[in-house]
Coordinates of C-alpha atoms in Angstrom, one line a residue:
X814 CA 8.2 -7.6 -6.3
X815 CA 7.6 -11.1 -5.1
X816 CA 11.3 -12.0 -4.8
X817 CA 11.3 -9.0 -2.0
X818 CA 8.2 -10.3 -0.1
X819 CA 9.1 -13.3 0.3
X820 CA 12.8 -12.7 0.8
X821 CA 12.9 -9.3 2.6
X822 CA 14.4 -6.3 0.6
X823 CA 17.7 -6.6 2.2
X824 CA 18.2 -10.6 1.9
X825 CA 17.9 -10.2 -2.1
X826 CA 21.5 -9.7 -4.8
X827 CA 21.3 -8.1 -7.7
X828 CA 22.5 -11.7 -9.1
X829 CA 19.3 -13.1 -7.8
X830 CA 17.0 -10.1 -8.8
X831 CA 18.8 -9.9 -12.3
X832 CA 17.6 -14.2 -12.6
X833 CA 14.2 -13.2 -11.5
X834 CA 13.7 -10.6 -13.9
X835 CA 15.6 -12.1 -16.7
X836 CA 18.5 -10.0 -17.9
X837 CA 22.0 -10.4 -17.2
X838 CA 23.4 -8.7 -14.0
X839 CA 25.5 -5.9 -15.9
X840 CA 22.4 -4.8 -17.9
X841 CA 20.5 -4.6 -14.4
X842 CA 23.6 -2.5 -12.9
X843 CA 23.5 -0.1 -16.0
X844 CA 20.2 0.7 -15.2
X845 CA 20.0 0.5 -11.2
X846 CA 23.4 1.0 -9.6
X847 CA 21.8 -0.5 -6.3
X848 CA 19.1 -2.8 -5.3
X849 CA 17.4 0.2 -3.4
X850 CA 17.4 2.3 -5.9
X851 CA 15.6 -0.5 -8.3
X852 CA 13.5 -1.1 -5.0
X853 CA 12.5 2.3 -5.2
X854 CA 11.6 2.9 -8.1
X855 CA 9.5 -0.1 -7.9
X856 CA 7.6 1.3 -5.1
X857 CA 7.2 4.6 -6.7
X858 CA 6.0 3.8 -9.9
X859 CA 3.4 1.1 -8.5
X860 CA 2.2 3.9 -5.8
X861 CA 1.9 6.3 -8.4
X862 CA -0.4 4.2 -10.2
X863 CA -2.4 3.0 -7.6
X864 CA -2.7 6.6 -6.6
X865 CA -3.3 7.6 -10.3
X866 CA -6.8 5.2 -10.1
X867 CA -7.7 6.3 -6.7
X868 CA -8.1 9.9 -8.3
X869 CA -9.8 8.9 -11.2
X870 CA -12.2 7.3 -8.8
X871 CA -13.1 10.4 -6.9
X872 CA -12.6 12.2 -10.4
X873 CA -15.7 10.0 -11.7
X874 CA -17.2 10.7 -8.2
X875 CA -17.6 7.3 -7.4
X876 CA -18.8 5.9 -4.5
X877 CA -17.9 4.2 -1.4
X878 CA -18.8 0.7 -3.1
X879 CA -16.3 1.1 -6.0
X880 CA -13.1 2.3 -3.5
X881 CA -14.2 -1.3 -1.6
X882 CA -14.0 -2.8 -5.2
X883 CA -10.6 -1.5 -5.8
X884 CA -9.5 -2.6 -2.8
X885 CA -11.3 -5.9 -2.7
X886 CA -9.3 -6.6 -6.3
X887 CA -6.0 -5.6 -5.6
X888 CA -5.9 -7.0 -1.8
X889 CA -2.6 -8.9 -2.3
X890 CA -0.6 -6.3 -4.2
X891 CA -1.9 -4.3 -1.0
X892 CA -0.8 -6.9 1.4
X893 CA 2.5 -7.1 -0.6
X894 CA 3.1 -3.4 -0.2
X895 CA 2.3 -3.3 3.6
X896 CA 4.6 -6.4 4.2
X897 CA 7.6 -4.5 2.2
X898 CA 6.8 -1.3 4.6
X899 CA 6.9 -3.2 7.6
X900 CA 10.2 -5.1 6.3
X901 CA 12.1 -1.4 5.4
X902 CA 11.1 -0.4 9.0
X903 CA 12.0 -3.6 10.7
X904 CA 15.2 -4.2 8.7
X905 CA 16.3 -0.9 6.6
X906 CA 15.3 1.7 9.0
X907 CA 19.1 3.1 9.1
X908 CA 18.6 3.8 5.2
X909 CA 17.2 7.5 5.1
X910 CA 16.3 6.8 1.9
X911 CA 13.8 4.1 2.3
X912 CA 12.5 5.4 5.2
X913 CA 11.1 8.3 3.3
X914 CA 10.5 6.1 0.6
X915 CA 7.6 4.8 3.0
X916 CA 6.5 8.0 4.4
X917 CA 6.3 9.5 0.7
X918 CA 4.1 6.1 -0.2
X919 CA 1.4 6.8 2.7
X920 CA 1.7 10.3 2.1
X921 CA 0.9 9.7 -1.5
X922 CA -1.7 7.2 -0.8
X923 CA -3.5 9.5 1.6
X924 CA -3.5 12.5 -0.6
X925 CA -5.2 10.7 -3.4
X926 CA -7.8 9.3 -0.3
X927 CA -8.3 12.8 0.6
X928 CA -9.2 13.5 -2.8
X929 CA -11.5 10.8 -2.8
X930 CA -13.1 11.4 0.6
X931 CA -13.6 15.1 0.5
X932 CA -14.6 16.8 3.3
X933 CA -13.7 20.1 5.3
X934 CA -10.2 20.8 6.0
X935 CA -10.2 19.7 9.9
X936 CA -11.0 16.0 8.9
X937 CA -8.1 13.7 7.6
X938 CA -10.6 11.0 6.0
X939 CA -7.9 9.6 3.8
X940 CA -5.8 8.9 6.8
X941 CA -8.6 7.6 8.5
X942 CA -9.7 5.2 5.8
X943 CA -5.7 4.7 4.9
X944 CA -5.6 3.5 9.0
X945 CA -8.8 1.5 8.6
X946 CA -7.7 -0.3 5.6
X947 CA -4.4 -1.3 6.3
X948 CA -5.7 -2.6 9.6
X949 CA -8.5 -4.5 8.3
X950 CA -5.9 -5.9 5.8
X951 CA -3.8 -7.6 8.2
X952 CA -6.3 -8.7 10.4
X953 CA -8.2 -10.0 7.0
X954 CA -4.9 -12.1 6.2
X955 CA -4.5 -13.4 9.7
X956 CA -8.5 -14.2 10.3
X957 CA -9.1 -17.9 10.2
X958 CA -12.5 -16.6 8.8
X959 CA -13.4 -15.4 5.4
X960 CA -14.6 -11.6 5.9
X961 CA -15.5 -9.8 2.8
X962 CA -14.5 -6.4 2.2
X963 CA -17.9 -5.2 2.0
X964 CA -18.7 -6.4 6.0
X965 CA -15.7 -4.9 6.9
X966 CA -16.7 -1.4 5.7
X967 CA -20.3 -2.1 7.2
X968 CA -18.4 -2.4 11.0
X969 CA -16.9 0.5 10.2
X970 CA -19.9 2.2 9.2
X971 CA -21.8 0.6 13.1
X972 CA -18.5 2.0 14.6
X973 CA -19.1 5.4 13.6
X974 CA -22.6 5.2 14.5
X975 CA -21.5 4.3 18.4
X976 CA -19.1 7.5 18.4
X977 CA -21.8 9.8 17.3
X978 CA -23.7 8.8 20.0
X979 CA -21.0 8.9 22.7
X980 CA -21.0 12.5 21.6

């Protein structure tokens, strides 16, 4: 994954991918015809296992403090993912494939939230806290200041206080 962040997904060969990942170019072809299709399945398998421990959390019926753990642990595989998103848009948003690719990874991200955050049907709180966190994530890596996960989920907490009682 790496070699795509730093490179973009569509600036990468299969030459350089097959040196990154140490096997010859034809074995890597046998295996993935195309870069996307490696880039894919990449993607999918690491969203299915985030998604995976996200349900075992609510599973558990853990609480808000061990999602912020999760993510306060995994913040640059998290950046890494949003950065590749936003580079698919950008530069591969003629490729129907990854396109979806990145609407089936939110959709599969929010599902497992949902899961987490149960409440009644009207309320998407996975989106929400999907929305929240991917925010907070980029702002996080741009701040100049250190922010800890944990005061970022307490503003969020004060913000939901000041809509209740716009209400």
């Amino acid at each position: 994954m790496p070699i795509f962040v730093t490179r973009g997904v569509s600036s990468v060969s299969m030459r350089e991918l097959s040196k990154e990942l140490g096997v010859s170019t034809g074995t890597l072809y046998h295996y993935f015809p195309t870069k996307e299709i490696l880039f894919a399945s990449m993607v999918k398998q690491l969203v299915a296992i985030d998604a995976k421990e996200i349900t075992e959390l609510s599973e558990s019926h853990s609480g808000l403090s061990d999602i912020m753990n999760f993510v306060a642990t995994r913040e640059d595989h998290f950046l890494n993912l949003m950065l590749l998103a936003v580079d698919v848009k950008r530069h591969l948003s003629d490729s129907n494939e990854l396109s979806l690719l990145v609407e089936d990874s939110f959709t599969t991200y929010r599902t497992a939230l949902d899961r987490f955050f149960p409440t009644n049907a009207n309320t998407m709180s996975g989106k929400a806290f999907l929305s929240f966190f991917l925010g907070a994530l980029f702002l996080k890596n741009k701040a100049t200041e250190k922010t800890n996960w944990p005061e970022l989920f307490e503003g969020l907490e004060n913000l939901k206080v000041l809509f209740q009682n716009k209400e």
